[in-house]
Coordinates of C-alpha atoms and ligand atoms in Angstrom, one line a residue:
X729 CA 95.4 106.9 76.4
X730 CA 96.3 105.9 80.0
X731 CA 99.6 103.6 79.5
X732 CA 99.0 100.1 80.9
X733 CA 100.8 99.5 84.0
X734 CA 102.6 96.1 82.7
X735 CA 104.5 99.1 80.5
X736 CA 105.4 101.5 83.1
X737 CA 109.2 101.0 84.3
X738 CA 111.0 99.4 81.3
X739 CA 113.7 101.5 79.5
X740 CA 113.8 101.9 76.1
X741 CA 115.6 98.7 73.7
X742 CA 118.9 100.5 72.3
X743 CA 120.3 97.6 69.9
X744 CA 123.8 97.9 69.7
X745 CA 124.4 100.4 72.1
X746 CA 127.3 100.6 74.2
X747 CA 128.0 99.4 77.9
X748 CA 127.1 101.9 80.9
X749 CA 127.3 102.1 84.6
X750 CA 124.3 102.6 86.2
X751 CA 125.1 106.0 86.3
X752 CA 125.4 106.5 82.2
X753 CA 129.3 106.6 82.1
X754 CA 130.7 104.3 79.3
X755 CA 132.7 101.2 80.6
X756 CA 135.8 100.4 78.8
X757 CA 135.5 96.8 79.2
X758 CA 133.0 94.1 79.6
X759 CA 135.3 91.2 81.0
X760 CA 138.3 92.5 82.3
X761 CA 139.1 94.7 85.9
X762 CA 142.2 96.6 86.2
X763 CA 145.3 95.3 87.9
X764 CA 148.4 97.0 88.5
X765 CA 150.6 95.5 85.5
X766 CA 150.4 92.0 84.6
X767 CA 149.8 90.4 87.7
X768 CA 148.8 93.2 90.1
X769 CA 146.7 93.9 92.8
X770 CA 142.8 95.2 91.3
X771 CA 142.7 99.1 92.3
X772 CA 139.6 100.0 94.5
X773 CA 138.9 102.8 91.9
X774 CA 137.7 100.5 89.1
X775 CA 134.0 101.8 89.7
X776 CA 132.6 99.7 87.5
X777 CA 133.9 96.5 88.7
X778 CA 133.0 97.6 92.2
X779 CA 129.9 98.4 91.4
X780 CA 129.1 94.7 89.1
X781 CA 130.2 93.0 92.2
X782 CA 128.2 95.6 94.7
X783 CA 125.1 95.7 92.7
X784 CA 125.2 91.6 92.3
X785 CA 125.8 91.3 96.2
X786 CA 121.9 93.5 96.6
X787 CA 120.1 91.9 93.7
X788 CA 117.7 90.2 96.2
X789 CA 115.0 91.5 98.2
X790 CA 113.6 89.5 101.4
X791 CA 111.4 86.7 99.9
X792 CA 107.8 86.9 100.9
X793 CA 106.5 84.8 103.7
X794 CA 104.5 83.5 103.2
X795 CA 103.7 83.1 99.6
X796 CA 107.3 82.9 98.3
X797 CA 107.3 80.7 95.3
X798 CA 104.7 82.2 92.7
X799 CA 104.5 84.0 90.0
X800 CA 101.5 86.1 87.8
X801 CA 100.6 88.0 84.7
X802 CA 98.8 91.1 83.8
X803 CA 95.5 91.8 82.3
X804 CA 92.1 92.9 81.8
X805 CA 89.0 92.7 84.1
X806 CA 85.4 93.9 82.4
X807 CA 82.5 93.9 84.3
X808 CA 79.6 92.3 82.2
X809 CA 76.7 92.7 84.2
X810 CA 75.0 95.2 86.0
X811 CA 75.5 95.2 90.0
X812 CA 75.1 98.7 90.7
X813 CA 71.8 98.1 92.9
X814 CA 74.6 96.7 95.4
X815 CA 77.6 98.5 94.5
X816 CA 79.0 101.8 93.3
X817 CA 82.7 100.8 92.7
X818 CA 83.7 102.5 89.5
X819 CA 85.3 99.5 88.4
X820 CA 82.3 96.9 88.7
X821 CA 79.8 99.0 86.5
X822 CA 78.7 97.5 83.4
X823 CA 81.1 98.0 80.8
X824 CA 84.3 99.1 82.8
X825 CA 87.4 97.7 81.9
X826 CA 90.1 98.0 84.5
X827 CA 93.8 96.8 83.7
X828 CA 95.1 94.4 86.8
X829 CA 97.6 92.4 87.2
X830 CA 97.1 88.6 89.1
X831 CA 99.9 86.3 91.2
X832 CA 99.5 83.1 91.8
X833 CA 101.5 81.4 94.6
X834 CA 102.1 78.6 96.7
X835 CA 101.9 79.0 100.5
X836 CA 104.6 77.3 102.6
X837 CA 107.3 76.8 100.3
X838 CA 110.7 79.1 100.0
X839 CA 110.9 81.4 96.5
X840 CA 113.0 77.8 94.9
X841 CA 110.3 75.5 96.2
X842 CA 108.5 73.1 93.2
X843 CA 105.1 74.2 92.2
X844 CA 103.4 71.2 92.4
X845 CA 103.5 70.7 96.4
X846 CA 100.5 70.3 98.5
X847 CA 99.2 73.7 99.6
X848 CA 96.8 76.2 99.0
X849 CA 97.3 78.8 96.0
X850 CA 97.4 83.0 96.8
X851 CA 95.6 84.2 94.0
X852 CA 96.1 88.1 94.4
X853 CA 94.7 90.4 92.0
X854 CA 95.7 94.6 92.1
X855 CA 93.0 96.3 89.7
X856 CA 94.3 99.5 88.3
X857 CA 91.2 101.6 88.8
X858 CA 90.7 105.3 88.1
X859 CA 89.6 105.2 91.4
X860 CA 93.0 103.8 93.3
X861 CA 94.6 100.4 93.3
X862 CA 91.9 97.7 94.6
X863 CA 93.8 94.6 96.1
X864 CA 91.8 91.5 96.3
X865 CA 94.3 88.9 98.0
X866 CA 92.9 85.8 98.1
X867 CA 93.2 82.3 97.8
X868 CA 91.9 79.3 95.8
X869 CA 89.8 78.4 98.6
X870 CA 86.8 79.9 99.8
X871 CA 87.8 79.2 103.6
X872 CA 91.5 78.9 105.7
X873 CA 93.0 77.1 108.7
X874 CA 92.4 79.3 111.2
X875 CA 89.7 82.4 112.3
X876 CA 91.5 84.8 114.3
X877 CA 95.2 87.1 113.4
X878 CA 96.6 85.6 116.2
X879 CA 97.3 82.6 115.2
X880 CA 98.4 83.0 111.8
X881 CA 102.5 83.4 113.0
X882 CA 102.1 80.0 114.5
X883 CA 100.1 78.6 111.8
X884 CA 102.9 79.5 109.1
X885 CA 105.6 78.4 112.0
X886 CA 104.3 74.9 111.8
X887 CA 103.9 74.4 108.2
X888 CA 107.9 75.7 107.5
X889 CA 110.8 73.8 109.0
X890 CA 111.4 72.6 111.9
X891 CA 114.4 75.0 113.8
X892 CA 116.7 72.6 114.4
X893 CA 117.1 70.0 111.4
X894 CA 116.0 72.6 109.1
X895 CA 113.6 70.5 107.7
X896 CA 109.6 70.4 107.2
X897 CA 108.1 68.3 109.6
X898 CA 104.4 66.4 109.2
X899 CA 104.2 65.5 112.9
X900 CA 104.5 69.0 113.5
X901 CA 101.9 70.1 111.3
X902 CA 99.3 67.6 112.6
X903 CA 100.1 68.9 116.3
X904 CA 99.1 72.6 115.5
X905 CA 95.9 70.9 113.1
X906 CA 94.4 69.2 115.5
X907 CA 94.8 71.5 118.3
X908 CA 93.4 74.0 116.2
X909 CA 90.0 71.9 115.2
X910 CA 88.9 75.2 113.4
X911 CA 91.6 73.9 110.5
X912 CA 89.4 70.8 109.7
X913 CA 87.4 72.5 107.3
X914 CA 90.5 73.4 105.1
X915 CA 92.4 70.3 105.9
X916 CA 89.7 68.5 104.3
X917 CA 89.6 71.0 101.2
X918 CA 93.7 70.6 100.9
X919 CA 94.0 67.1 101.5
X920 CA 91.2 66.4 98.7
X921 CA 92.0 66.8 94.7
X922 CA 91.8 70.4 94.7
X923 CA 94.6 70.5 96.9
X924 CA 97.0 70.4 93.8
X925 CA 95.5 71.9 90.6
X926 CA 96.9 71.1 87.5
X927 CA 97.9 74.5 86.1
X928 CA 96.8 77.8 88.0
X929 CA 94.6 78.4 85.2
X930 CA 92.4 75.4 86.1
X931 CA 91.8 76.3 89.1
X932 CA 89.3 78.4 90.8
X933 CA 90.0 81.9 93.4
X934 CA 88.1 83.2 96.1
X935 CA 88.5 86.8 98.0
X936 CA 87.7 84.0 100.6
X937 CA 86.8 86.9 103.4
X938 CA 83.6 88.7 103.5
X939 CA 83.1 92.0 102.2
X940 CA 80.7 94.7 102.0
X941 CA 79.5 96.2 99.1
X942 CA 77.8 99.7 99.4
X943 CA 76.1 100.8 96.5
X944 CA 74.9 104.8 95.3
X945 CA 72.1 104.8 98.2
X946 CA 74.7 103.8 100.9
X947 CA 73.1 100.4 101.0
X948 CA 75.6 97.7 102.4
X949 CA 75.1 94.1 102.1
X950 CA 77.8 91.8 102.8
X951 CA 79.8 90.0 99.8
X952 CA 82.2 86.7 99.0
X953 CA 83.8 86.6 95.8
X954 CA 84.4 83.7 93.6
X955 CA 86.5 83.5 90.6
X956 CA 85.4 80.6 88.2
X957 CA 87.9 79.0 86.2
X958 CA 86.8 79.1 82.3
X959 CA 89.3 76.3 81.9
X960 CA 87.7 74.1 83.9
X961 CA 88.5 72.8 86.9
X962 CA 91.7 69.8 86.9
X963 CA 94.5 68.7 89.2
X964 CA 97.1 66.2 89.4
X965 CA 96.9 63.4 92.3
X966 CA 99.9 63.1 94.5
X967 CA 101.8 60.5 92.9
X968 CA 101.6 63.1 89.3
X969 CA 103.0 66.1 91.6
X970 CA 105.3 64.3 93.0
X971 CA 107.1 63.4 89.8
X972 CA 106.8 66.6 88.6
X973 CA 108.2 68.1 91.7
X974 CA 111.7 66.3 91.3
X975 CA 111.2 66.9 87.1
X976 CA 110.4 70.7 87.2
X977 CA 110.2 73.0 90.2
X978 CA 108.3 75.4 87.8
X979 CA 106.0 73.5 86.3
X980 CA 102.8 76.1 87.0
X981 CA 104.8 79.4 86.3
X982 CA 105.8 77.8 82.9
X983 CA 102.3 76.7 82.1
X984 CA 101.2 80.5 83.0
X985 CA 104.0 82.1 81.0
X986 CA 104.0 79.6 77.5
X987 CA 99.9 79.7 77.3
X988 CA 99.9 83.6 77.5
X989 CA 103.0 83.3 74.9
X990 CA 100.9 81.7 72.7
X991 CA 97.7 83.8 73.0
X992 CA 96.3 80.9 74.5
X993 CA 94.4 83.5 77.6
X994 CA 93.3 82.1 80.7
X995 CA 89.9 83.9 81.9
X996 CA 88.0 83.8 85.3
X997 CA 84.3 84.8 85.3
X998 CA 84.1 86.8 88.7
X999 CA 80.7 85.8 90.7
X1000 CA 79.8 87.5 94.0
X1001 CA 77.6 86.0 96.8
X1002 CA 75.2 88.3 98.0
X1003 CA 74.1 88.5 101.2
X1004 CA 71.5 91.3 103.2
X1005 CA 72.9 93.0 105.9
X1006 CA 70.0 92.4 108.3
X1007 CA 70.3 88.3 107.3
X1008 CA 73.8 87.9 108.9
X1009 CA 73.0 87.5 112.6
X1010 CA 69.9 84.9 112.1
X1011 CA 72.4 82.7 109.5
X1012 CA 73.3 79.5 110.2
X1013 CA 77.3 79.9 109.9
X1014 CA 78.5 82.8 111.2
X1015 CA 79.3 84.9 107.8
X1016 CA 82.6 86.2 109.0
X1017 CA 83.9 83.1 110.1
X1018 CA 87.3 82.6 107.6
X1019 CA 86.6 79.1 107.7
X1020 CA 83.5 78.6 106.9
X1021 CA 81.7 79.2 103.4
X1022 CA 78.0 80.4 103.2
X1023 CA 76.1 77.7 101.0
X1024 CA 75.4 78.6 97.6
X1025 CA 71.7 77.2 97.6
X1026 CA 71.2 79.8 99.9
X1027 CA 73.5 82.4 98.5
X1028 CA 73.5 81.6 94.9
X1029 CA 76.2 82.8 92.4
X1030 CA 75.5 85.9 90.8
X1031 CA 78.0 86.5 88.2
X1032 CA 79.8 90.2 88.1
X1033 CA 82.2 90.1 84.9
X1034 CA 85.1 88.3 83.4
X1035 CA 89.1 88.5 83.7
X1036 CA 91.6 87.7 81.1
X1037 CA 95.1 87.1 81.4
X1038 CA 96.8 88.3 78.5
X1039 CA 100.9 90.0 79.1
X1040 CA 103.5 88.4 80.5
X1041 CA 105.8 90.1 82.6
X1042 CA 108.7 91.8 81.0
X1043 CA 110.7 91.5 84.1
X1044 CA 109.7 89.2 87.1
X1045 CA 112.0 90.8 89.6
X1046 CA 110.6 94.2 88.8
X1047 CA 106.8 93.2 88.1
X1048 CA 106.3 90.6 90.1
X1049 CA 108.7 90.1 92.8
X1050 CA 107.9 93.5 93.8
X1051 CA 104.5 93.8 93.6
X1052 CA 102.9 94.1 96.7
X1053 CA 99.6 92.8 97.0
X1054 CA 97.5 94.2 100.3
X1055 CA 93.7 93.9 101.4
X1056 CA 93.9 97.5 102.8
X1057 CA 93.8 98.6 98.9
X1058 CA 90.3 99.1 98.6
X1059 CA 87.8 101.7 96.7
X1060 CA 85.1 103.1 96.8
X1061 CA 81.8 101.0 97.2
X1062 CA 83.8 97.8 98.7
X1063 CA 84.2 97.8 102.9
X1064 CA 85.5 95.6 104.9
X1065 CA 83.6 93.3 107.6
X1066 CA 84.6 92.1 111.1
X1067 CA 85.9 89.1 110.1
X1068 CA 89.6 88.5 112.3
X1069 CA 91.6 87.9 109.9
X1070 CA 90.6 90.2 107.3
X1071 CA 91.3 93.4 109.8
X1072 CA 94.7 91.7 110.8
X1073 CA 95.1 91.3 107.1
X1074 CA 94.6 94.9 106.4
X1075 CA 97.7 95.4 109.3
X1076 CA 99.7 93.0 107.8
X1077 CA 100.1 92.9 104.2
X1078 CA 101.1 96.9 103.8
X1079 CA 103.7 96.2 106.9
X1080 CA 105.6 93.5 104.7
X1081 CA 105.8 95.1 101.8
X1082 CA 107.2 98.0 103.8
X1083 CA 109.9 95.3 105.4
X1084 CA 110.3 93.4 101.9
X1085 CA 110.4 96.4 99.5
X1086 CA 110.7 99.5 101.4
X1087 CA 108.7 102.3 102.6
X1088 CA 108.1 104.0 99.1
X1089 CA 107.0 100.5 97.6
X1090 CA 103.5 101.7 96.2
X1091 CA 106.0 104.6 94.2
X1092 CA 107.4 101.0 92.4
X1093 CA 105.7 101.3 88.5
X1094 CA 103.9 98.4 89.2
X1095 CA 102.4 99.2 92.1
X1096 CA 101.7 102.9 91.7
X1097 CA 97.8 103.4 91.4
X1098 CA 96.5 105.2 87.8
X1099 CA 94.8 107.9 90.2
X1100 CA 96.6 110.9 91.2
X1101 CA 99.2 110.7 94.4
X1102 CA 98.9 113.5 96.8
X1103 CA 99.6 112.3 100.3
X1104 CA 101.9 114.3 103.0
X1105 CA 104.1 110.9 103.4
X1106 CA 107.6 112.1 103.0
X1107 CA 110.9 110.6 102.0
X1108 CA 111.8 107.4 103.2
X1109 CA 114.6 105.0 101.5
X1110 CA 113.9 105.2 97.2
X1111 CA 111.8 108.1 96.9
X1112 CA 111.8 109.0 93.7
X1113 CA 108.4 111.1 92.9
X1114 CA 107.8 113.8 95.6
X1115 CA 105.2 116.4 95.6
X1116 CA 106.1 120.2 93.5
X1117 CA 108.0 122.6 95.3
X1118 CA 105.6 124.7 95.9
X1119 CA 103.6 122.5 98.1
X1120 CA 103.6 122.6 101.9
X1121 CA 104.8 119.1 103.6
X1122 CA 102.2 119.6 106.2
X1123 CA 98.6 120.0 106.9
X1124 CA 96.8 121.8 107.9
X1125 CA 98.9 124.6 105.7
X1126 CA 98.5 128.3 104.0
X1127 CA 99.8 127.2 100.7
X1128 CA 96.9 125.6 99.3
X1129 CA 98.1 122.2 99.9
X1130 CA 95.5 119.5 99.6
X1131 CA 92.9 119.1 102.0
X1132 CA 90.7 116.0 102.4
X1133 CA 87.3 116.1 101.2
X1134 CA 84.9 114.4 103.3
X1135 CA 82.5 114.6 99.7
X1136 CA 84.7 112.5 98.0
X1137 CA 86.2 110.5 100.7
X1138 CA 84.3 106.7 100.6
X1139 CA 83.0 104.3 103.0
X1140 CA 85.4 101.6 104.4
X1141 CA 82.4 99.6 105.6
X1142 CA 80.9 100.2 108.8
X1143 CA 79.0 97.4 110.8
X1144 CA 77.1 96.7 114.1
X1145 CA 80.3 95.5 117.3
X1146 CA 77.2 94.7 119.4
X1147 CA 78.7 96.3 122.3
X1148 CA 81.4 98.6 123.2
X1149 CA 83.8 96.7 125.7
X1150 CA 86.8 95.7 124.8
X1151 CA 87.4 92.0 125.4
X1152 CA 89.2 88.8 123.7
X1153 CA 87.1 86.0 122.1
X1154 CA 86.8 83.6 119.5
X1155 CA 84.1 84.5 116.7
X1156 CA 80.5 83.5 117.9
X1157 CA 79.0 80.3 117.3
X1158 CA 75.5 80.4 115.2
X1159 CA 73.0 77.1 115.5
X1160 CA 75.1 75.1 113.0
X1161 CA 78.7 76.1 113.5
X1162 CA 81.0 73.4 114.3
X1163 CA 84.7 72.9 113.4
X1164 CA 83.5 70.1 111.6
X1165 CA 80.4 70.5 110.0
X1166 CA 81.4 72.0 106.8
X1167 CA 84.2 69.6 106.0
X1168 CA 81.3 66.8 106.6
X1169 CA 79.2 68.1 104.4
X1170 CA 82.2 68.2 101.6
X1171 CA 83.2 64.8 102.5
X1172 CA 79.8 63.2 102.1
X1173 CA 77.8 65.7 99.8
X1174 CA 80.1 67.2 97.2
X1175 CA 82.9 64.4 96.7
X1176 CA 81.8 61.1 95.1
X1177 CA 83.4 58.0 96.0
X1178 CA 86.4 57.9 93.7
X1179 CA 87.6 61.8 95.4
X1180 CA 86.7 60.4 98.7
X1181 CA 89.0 57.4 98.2
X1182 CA 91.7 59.5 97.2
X1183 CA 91.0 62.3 99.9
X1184 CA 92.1 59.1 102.2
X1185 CA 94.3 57.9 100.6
X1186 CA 96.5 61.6 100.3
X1187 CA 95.5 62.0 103.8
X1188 CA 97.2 58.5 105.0
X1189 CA 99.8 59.4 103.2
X1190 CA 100.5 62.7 104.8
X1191 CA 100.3 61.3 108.5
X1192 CA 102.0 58.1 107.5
X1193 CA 105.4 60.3 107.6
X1194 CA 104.7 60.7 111.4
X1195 CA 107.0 58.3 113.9
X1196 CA 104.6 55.4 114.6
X1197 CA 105.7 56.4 118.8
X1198 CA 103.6 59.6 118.3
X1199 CA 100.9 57.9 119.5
X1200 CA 99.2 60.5 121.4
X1201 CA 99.6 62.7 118.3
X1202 CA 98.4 59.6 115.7
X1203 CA 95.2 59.4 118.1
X1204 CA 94.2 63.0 117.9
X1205 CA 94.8 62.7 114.4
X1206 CA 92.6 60.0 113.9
X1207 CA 89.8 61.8 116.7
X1208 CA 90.2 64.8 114.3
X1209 CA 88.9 62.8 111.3
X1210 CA 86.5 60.6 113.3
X1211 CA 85.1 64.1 113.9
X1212 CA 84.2 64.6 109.8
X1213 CA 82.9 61.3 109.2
X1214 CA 83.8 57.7 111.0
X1215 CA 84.7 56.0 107.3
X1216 CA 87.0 58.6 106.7
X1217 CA 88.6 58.4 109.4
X1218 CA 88.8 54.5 109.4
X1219 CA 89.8 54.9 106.1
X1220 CA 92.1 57.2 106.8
X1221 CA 93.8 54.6 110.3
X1222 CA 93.8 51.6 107.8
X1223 CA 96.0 53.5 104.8
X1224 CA 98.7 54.5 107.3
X1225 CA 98.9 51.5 109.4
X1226 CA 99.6 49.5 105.6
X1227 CA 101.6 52.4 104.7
X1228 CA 105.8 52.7 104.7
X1229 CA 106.2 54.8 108.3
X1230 CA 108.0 57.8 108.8
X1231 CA 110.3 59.1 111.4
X1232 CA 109.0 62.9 111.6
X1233 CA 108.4 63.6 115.5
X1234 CA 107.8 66.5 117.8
X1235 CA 110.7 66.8 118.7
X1236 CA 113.1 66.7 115.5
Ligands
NDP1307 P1 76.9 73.4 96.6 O1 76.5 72.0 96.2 O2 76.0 74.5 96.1 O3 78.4 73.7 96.1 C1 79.4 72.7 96.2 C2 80.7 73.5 96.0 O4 81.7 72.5 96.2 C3 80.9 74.0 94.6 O5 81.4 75.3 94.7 C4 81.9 73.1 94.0 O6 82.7 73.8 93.1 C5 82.7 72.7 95.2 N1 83.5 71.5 95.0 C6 83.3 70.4 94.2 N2 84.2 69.5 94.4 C7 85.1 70.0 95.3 C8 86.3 69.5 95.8 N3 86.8 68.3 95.5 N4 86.9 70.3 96.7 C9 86.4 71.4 97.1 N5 85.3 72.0 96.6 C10 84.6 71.2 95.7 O7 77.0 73.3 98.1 P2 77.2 74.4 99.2 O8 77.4 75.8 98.7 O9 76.1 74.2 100.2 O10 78.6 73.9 99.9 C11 78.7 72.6 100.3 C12 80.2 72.4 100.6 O11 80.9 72.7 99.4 C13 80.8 73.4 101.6 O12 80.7 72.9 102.9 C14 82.2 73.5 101.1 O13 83.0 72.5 101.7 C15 82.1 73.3 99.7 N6 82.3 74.5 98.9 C16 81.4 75.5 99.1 C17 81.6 76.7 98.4 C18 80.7 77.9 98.7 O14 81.1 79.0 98.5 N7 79.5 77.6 99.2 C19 82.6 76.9 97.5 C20 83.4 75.7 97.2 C21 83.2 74.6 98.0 P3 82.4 73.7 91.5 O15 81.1 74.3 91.2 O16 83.6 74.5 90.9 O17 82.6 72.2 91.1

């Protein structure tokens, strides 16, 4: 029986047994160092005090950023349903179940930061496959603030603190929303009640990119996932998570932790949007746009299988802190697709955890695949599994070493670049793409009158925080919501101008 990898890593429970070094060697005291008589100097050779003090000073590794604050669980995904006419991925055929592990996160916020602050969720799943670790790193939005890689340094710049008073700064995030109109879209989606879910278990996760699925045949059609809370969907309004903010920073990982404590297992049903291959130039959004969705009356849910939640960690620094979550993690039957920021994703997330945890991070327990290992990367800082002796460190080699197979190698999803030149560019416009259109059709379509009063009202309360002599700034602000729907934006002009104002400018 393959062991599950929320069990891989944790040492045996001795009771009773004595003190140690790392290194095995029984310590002769728990509290006291040596001196040199009663009031002497400490001698540099008390090893273990040195190393209590040594090993304390490293107990931290560089904290994510984004996506400090979070925290996740392990668990079970089983596909239900048969999707094999679109793709071959071991783990989505019918009756699979794959042990994964999920982390749940907040975006801006520093590893300390409350829970319950105003920002999208990560929602990062790592399956366990037999087939190699599949990363699905999403969010609990279907769409994001920007299109394009390049932006994303500057995007995370202005949602952090501000480099001289140290502090977060709404006048500063305004400036970069509104002269980046691509954001409206997700403005609109964070500003609005699902901008703070209750618990991460009520609240729904998207692989928010598009995918390709290939199936047996080598049939591709493009793919958007969409994990549907079975808890139903809730959140808390500002004034809730604001209270809760001062009255427990942890208020979602404790929900997380105590419900799985008490058997009570959050589950997603994972749906897929499907999507011909042939259908995405003639759509009406460009499908690999990251901040737009594809309409589900035209590409209705079709539901894949179910995940459960059901271990806790045993050690969050170990299991969770050090996981390492990346979209380049993915199997056989699942491709990727020219959307931006998926390919400077597939850059990006490996290189942090390279930074963050080292170069041998995927040899971490929790983030080494079930599948066998047998790559020619060598050493590094932590290596701690290497390949037998007898194997060369070097291809192409005489000793039988391994040797790719182009038969069992997979598709990473191949797509038409209509054209060969190399040039810079933002993604193409189709008939109906505008910055705004999709937040106008939330505004007036999906939200009923009570969300849109409180969408408003969260977003006056925002931009109230900005100096009232930002007036250029207020007005773009205002011309950015004018641009979703003129009551909204009226709306949005009368709740700040009745509003307390704040003193955040561009410059402090
Ligand atoms: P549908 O009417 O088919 O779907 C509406 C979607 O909006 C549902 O997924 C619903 O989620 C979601 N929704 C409901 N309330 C909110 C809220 N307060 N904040 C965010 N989402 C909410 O319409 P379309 O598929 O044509 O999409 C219309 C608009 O809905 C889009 O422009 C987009 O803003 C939003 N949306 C679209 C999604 C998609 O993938 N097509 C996904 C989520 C939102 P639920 O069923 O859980 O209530």
């Amino acid at each position: 029986m393959t062991i599950h990898p929320a069990d891989r890593g944790v040492r045996d429970f001795q009771p009773n047994s004595h003190t140690t070094t790392d290194s095995g060697q029984p310590v002769p005291h728990d509290e006291f160092s040596a001196q040199v008589g009663p009031q002497g100097p400490q001698p540099i050779h008390d090893f273990h005090l040195i190393e209590k003090l040594a090993h304390f000073n490293r107990e931290n590794v560089p904290e994510r950023l984004p996506h400090a604050k979070g925290s996740g669980a392990f668990g079970e995904f089983e596909t239900t349903e048969d999707i094999s006419d679109i793709t071959c991925a071991g783990l989505f055929q019918k009756g699979v179940k794959t042990p994964m592990l999920a982390r749940f996160s907040t975006v801006a916020g520093e590893k300390g930061s409350p829970d319950t602050w105003r920002d999208p969720r990560g929602f990062a799943l790592k399956f366990y496959t037999e087939e190699g670790n599949y990363d699905m790193v999403g969010n609990n939005t279907p769409i994001f603030f920007i299109r394009d890689a390049m932006k994303f340094p500057d995007f995370i710049h202005s949602q952090r603190r501000k480099n001289a008073s140290g502090l977060r700064n709404h006048a500063m995030q305004w400036d970069f929303w509104t002269l980046s109109p691509e954001s409206t879209h997700q403005v609109t989606w964070l500003m609005g009640d699902r901008g703070i879910p209750k618990t991460w278990r009520h609240m729904d996760g998207f692989g928010s990119h598009t995918y390709q699925f290939i199936n047996a045949a080598g049939v591709r059609h493009w793919v958007k996932f969409h994990f549907k809370t079975n808890q139903g969907i809730d959140f808390l309004t500002q004034a809730e998570a604001d209270k809760l903010a001062g009255e427990n920073a942890d208020y979602h990982r404790q929900d997380l932790f105590e419900s799985i404590k008490n058997g009570d297992f959050p589950s997603w049903d994972l749906h897929v949007q499907v999507m011909p291959v042939d259908e995405a130039d003639g759509y009406k959004y460009n499908p690999f746009d990251l901040t737009k969705t594809w309409s589900q009356k035209d590409y209705p849910l079709r539901k894949v299988g179910t995940m459960t939640l059901n271990r806790n960690p045993q050690n969050h620094h170990a299991q969770i802190e050090q996981a390492a979550f990346a979209p380049t993690n993915i199997v056989k039957g699942i491709g990727f697709s020219p959307d931006k920021m998926l390919l400077g994703r597939v850059f990006a997330y490996p290189d942090i955890q390279r930074y963050r945890i080292g170069a041998n991070y995927q040899q971490v327990p929790v983030n080494r695949p079930l599948s066998p290992v047998n790559s020619y990367s060598k050493e590094g800082a932590m290596q701690y599994e290497y390949p037998h002796p007898a194997q060369a460190e070097y291809h192409p080699n005489s000793l039988g070493g391994p040797t790719a197979d182009a038969s069992k190698a997979f598709d990473i999803g191949a797509w038409d670049t209509k054209g060969s030149d190399i040039h810079r560019g933002d993604v193409s416009p189709h008939a109906e793409d505008t910055d705004s259109v999709q937040a106008s059709i939330l505004y007036r379509e999906v939200l009923d009158d009570a969300a849109r009063e409180r969408l408003a009202a969260n977003i006056a309360g925002h931009v109230s925080a900005i100096d009232p002599s930002e007036t250029e700034l207020l007005d773009r602000v205002y011309a950015y919501w004018a641009a979703v729907d003129q009551g909204l934006c009226e709306a949005v002009k009368a709740g700040v101008e009745a509003s307390p104002r704040g003193n955040h400018t561009l410059q402090e």
